[in-house]
Coordinates of N, CA and C in Angstrom, one line a residue:
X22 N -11.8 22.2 -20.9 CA -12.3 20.9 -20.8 C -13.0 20.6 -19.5
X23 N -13.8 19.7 -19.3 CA -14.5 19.2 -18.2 C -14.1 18.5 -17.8
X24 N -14.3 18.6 -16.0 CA -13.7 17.4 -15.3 C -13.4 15.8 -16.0
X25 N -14.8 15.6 -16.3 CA -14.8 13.8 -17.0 C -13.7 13.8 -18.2
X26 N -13.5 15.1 -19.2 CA -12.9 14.7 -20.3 C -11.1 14.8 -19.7
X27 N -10.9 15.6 -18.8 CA -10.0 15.3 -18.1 C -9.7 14.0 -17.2
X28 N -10.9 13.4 -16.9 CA -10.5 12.3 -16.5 C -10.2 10.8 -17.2
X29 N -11.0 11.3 -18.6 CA -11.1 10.4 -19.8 C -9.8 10.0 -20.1
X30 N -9.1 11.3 -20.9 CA -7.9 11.7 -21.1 C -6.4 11.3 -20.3
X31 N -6.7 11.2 -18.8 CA -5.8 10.7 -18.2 C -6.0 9.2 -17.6
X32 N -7.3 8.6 -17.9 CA -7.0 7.1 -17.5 C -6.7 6.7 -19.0
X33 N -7.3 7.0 -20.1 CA -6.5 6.5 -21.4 C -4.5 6.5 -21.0
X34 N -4.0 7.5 -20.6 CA -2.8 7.7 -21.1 C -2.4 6.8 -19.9
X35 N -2.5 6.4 -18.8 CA -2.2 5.3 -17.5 C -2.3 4.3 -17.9
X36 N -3.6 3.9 -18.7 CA -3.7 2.3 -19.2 C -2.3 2.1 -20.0
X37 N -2.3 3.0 -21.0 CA -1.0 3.0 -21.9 C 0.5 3.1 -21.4
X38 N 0.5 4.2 -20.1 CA 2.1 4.0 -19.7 C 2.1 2.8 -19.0
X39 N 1.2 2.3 -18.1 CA 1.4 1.3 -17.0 C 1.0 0.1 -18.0
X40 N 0.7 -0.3 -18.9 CA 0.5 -1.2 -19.4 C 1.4 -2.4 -19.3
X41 N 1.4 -3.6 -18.7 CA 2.0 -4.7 -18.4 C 3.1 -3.9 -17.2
X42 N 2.4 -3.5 -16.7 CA 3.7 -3.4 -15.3 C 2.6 -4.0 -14.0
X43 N 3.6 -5.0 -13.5 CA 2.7 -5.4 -12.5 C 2.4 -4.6 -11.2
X44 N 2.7 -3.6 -11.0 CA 3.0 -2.8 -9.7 C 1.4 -2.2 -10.2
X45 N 1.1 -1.9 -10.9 CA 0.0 -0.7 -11.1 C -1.5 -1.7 -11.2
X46 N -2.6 -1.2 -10.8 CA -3.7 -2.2 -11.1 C -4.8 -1.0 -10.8
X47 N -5.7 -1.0 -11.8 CA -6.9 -0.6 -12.1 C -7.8 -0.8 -11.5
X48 N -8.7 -0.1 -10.4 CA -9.7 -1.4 -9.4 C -10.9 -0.8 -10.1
X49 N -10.7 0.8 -10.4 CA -12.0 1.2 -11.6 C -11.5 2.3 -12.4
X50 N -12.5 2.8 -13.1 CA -12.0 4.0 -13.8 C -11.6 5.0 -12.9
X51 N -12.2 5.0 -12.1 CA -11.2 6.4 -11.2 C -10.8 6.1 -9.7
X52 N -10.0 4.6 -9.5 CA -9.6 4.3 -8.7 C -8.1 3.5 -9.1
X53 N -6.6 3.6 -8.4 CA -5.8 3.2 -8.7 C -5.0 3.1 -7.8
X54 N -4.1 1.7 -8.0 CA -3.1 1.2 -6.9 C -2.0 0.5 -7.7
X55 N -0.8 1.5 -6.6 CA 0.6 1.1 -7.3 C 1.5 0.8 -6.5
X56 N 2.1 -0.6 -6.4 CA 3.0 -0.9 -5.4 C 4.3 0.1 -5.8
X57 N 5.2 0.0 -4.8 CA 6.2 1.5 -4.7 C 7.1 0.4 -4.3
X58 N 8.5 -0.5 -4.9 CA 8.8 -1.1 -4.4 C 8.9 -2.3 -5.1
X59 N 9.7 -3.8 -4.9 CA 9.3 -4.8 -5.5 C 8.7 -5.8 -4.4
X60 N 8.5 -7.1 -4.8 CA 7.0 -7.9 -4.0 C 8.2 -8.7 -3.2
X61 N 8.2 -8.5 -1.6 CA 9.1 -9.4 -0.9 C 9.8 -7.9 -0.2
X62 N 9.9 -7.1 -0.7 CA 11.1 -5.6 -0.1 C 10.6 -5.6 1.1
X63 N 10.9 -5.5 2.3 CA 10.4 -5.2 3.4 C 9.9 -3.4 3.7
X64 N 10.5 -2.8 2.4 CA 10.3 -1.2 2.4 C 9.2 -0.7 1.1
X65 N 9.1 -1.9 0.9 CA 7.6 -1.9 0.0 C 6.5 -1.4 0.3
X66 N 5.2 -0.6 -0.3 CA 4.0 0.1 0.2 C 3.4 0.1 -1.3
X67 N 2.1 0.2 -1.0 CA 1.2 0.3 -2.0 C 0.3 2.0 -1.6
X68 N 0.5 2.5 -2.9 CA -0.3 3.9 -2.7 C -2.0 2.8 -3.5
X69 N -3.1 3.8 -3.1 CA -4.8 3.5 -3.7 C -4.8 5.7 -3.5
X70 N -4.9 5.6 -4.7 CA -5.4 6.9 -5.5 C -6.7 6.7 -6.2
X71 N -7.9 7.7 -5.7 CA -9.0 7.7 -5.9 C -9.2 9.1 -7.0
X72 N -10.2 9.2 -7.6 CA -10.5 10.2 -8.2 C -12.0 11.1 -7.7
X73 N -12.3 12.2 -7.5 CA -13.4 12.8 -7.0 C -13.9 13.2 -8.1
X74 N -15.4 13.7 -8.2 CA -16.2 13.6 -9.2 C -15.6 15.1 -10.0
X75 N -14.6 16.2 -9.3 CA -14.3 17.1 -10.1 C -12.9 17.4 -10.0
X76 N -12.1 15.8 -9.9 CA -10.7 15.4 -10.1 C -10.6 16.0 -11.4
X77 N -9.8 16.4 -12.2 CA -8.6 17.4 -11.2 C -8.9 18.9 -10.3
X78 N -9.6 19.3 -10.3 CA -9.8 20.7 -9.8 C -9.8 20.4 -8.4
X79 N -10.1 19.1 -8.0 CA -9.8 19.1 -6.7 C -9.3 18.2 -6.5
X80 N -8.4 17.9 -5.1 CA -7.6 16.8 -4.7 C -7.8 15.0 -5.1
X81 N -7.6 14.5 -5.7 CA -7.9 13.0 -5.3 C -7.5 12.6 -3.8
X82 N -8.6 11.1 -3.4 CA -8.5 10.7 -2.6 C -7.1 9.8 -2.0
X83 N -6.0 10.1 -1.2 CA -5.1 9.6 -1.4 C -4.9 8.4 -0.2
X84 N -4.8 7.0 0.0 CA -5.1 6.2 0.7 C -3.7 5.0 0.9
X85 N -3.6 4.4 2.1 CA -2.5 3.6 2.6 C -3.0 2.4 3.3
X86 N -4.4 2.5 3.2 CA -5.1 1.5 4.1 C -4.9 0.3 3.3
X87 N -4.6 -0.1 2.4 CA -4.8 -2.0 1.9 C -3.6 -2.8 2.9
X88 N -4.2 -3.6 2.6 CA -3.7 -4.9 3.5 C -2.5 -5.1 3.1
X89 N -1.8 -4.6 1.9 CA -0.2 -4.7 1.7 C 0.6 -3.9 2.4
X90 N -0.2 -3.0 3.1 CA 0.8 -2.2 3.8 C 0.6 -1.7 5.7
X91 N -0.5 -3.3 5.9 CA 0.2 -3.5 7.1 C 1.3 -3.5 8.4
X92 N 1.9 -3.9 7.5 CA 3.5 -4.0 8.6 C 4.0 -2.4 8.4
X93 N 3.7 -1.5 8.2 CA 3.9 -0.5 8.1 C 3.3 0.4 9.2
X94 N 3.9 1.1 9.9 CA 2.8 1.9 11.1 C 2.3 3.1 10.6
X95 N 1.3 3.6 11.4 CA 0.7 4.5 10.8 C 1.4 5.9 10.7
X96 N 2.1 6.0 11.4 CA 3.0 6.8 11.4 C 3.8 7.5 10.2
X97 N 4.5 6.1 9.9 CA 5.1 6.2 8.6 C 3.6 6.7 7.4
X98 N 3.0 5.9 7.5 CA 1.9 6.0 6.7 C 1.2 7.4 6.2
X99 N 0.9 7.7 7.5 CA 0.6 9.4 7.5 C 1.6 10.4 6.8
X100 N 2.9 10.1 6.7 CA 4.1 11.2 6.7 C 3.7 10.7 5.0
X101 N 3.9 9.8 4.8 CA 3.6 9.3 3.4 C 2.7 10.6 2.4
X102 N 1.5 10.3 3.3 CA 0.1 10.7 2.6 C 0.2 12.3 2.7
X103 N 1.1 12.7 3.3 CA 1.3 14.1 4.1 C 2.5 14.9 2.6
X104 N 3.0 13.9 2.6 CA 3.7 14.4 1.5 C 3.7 14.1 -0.3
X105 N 2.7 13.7 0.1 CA 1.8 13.0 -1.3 C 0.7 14.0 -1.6
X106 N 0.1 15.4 -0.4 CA -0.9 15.9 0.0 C 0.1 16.9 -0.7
X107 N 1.0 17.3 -0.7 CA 2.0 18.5 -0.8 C 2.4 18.7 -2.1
X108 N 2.5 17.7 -2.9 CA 2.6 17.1 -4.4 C 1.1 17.5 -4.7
X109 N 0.4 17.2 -4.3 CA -1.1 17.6 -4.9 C -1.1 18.6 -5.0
X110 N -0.9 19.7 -3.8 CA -0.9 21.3 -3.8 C -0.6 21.9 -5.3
X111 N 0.7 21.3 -5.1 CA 1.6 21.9 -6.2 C 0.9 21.8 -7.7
X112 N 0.2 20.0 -7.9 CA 0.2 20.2 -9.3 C -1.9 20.2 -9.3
X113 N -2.6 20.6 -8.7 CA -3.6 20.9 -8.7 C -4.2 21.6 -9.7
X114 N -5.2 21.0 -10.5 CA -6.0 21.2 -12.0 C -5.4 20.5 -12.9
X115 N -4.4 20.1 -12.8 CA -3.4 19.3 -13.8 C -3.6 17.5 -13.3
X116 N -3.6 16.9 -14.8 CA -3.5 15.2 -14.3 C -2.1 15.3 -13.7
X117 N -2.4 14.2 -12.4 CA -1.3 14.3 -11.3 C -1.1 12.6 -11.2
X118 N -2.1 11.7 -11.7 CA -1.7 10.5 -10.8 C -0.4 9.9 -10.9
X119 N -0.2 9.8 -12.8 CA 1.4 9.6 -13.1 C 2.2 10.4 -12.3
X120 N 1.9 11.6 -12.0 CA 2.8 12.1 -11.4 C 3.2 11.9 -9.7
X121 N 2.0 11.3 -8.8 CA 1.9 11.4 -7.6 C 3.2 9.6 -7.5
X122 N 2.2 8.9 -8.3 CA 2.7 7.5 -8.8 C 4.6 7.9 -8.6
X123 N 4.9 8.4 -9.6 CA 6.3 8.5 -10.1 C 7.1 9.8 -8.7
X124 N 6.8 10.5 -8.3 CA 6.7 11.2 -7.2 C 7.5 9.9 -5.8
X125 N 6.7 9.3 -5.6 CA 7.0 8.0 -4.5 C 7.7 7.2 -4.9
X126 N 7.9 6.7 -6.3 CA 8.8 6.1 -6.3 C 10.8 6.6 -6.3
X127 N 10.6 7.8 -6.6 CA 11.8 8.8 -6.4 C 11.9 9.1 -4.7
X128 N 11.1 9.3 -4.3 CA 11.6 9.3 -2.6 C 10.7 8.5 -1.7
X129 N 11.1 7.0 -2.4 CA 10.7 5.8 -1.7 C 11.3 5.4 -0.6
X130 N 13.0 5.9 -0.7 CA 13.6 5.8 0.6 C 13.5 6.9 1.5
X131 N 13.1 8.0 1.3 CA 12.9 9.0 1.9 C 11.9 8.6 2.7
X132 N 10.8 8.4 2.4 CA 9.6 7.8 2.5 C 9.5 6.6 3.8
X133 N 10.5 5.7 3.7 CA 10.5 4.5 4.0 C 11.7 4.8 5.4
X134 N 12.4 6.1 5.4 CA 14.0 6.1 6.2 C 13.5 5.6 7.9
X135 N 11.9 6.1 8.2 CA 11.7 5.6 9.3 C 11.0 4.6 9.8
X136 N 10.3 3.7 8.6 CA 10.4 2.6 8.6 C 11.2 1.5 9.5
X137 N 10.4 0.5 10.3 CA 11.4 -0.6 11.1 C 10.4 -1.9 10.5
X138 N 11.0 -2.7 10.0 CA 10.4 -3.7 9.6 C 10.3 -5.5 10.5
X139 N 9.0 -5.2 10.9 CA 8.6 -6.1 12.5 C 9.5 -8.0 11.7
X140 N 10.4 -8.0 12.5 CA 11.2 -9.4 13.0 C 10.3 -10.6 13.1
X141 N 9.3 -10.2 14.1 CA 8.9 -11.3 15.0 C 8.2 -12.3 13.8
X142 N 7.5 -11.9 13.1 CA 6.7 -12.7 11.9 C 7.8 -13.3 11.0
X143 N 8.7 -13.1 10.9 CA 9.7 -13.4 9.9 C 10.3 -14.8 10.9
X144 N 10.6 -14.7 12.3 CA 11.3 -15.1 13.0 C 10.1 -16.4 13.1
X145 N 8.7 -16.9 13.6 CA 7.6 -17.7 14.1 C 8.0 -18.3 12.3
X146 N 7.6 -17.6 11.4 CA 7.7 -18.3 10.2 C 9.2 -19.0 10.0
X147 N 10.3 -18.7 10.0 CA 11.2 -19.8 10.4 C 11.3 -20.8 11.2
X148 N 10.9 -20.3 12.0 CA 10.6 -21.6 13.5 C 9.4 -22.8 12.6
X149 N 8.8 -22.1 12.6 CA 7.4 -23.3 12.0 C 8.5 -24.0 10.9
X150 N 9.0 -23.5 9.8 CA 9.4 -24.5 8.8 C 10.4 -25.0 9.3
X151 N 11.3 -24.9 10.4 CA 12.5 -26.0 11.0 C 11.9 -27.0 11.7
X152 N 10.6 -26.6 12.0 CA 10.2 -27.5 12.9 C 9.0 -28.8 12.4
X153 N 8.5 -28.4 11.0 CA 8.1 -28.8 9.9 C 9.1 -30.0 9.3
X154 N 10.1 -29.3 9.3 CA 11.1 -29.7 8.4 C 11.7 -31.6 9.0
X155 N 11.9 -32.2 10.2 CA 11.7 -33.2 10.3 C 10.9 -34.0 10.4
X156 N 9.7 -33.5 10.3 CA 8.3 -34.0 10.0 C 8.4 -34.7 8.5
X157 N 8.7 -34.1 7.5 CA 8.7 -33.7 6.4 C 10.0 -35.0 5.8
X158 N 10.4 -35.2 6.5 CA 11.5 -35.5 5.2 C 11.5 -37.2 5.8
X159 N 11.0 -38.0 6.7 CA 10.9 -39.3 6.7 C 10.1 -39.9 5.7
X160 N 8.7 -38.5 5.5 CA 7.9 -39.1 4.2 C 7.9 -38.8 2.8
X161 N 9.4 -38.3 2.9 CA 9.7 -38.1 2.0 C 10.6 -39.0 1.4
X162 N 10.9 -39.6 1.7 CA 12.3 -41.0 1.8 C 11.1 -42.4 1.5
X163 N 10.2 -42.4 2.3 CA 9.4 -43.3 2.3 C 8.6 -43.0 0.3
X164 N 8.5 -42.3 -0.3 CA 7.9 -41.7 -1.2 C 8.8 -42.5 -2.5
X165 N 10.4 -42.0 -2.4 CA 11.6 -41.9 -3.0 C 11.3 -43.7 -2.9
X166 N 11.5 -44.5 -2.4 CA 11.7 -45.6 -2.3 C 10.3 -45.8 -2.9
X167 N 9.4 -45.7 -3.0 CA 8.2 -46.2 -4.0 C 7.8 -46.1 -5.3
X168 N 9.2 -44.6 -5.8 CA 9.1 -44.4 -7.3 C 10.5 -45.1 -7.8
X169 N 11.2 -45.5 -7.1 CA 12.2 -46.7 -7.6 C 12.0 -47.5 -8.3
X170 N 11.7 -47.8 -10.0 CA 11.4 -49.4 -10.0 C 12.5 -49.5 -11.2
X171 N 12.4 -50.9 -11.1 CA 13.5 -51.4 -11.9 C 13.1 -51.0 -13.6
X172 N 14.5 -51.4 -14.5 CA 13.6 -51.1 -16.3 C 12.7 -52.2 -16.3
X173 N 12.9 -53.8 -15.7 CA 11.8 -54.5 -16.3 C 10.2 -54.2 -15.2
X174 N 10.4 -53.6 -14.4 CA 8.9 -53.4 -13.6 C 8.3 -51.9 -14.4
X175 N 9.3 -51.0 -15.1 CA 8.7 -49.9 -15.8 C 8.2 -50.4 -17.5
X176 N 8.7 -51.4 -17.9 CA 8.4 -51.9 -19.2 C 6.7 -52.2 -19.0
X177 N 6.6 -53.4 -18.1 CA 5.4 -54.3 -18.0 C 4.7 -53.1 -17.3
X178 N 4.6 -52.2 -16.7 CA 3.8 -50.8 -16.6 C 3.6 -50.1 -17.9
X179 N 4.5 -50.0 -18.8 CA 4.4 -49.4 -19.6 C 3.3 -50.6 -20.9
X180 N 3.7 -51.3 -20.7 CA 3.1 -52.4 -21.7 C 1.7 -52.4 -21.3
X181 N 0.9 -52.1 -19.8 CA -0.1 -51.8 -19.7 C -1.0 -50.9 -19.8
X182 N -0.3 -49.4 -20.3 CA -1.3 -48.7 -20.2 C -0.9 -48.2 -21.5
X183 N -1.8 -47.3 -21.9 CA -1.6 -46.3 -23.4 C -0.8 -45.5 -23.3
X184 N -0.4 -44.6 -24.5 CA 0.6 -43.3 -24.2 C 0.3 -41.9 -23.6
X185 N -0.6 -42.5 -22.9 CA -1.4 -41.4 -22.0 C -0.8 -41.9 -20.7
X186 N -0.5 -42.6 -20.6 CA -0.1 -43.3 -19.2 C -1.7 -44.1 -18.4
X187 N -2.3 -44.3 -19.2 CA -3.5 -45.1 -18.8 C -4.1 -46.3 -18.5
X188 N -4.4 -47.2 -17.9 CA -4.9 -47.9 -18.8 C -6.0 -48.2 -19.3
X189 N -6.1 -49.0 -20.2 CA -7.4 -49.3 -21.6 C -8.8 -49.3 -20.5
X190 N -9.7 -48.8 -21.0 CA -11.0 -49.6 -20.5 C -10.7 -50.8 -21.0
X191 N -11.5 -51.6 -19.4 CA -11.9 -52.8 -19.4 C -10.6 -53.5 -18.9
X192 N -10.2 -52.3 -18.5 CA -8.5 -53.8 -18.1 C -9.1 -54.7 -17.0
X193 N -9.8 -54.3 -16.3 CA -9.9 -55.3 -15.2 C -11.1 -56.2 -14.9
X194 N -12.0 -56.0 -16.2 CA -13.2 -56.6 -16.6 C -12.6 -58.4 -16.9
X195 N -13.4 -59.0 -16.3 CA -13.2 -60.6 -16.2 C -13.7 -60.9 -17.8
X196 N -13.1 -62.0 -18.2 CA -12.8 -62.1 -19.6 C -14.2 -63.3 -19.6
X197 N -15.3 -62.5 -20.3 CA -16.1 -63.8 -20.4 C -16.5 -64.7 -20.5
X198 N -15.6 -65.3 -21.8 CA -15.8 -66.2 -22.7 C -14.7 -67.5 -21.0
X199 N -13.6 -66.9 -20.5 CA -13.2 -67.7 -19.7 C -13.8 -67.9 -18.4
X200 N -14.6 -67.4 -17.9 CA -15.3 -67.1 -16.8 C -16.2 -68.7 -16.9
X201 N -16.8 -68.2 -18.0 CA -17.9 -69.3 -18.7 C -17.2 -70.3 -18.7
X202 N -16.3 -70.9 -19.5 CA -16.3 -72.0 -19.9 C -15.2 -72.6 -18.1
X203 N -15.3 -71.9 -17.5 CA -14.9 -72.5 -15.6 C -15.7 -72.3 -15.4
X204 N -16.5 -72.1 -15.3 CA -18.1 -72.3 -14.3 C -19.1 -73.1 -15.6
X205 N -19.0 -73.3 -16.5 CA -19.8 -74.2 -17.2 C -19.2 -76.0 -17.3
X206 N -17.9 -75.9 -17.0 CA -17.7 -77.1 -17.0 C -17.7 -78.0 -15.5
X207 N -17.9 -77.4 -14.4 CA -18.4 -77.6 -13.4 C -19.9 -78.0 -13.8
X208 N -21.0 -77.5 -14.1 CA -22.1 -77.5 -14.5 C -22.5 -78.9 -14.9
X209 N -21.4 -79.5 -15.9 CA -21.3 -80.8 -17.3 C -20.8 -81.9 -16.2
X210 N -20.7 -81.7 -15.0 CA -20.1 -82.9 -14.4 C -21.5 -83.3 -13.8

């Protein structure tokens, strides 16, 4: 078989295994990214697996650079890709991405053991919402006291508008016939 019909052959079968799993995402036919981990883990990482024009015979491009895996040093990062490089060795000419994919997720902690997940951002983000937080709740009291109303102030609300909660055109159009006959009887004097 040819590189392409090997690459045909294994993005068909990824669309099918990964199908409705949020971790995995398609950016093209021979580019893929799979979070390792759930959304919030502080030991979470996203692999981007690339395909070269004579994938499988030779390596895919194996990548750590997206912006989900910032807080992660490069360090860690490298050791990752290093042993993701070592897994390729092994299964080289053969579709590998399910396998590179499934690979990281089995020694995610291995992966992750030297991993330190940075405080300081976690720490500024609680400060900001405590310090939010009595900002927040005077106008929020103020709010509470304005959706208060009695059954007869919700009735005559309700008697005004439709079951859409609307009210009619023309509610606040001046009634002509009365308009007229106050300003025309001034007129007759």
């Amino acid at each position: 078989m040819s590189a392409n019909e090997d690459q045909e052959m294994e993005l068909e079968a990824l669309r099918s295994i990964y199908e409705g799993d949020e971790s995995f995402r398609e950016l093209s036919p021979v580019s893929f990214q799979y979070r390792i981990g759930e959304n919030g883990d502080p030991k979470a990482f996203l692999i981007e697996i690339s395909w070269t024009d004579t994938y499988p015979q030779t390596p895919p491009i194996i990548s750590m650079n997206a912006f989900f895996n910032n807080t992660i040093s490069s360090a860690v990062k490298q050791s990752i890709v290093a042993k993701l490089q070592e897994a390729v060795e092994v299964n080289l000419g053969t579709a590998m991405t399910y396998t590179l994919f499934e690979y990281a997720k089995d020694h995610r902690e291995q992966f992750m053991e030297h991993h330190r997940p940075a405080a300081s951002p976690q720490t500024s983000i609680s400060n900001i919402i405590s310090v939010e937080t009595p900002n927040a709740a005077p106008s929020s009291k103020k709010k509470d006291k304005r959706e208060q109303l009695s059954k007869a102030q919700k009735r005559k609300l309700a008697d005004k508008t439709d079951h859409k909660g609307e009210r009619p055109r023309g509610w606040n159009w001046v009634d002509v016939v009365k308009h007229l006959s106050k300003t025309g009887s001034k007129d007759d004097e």
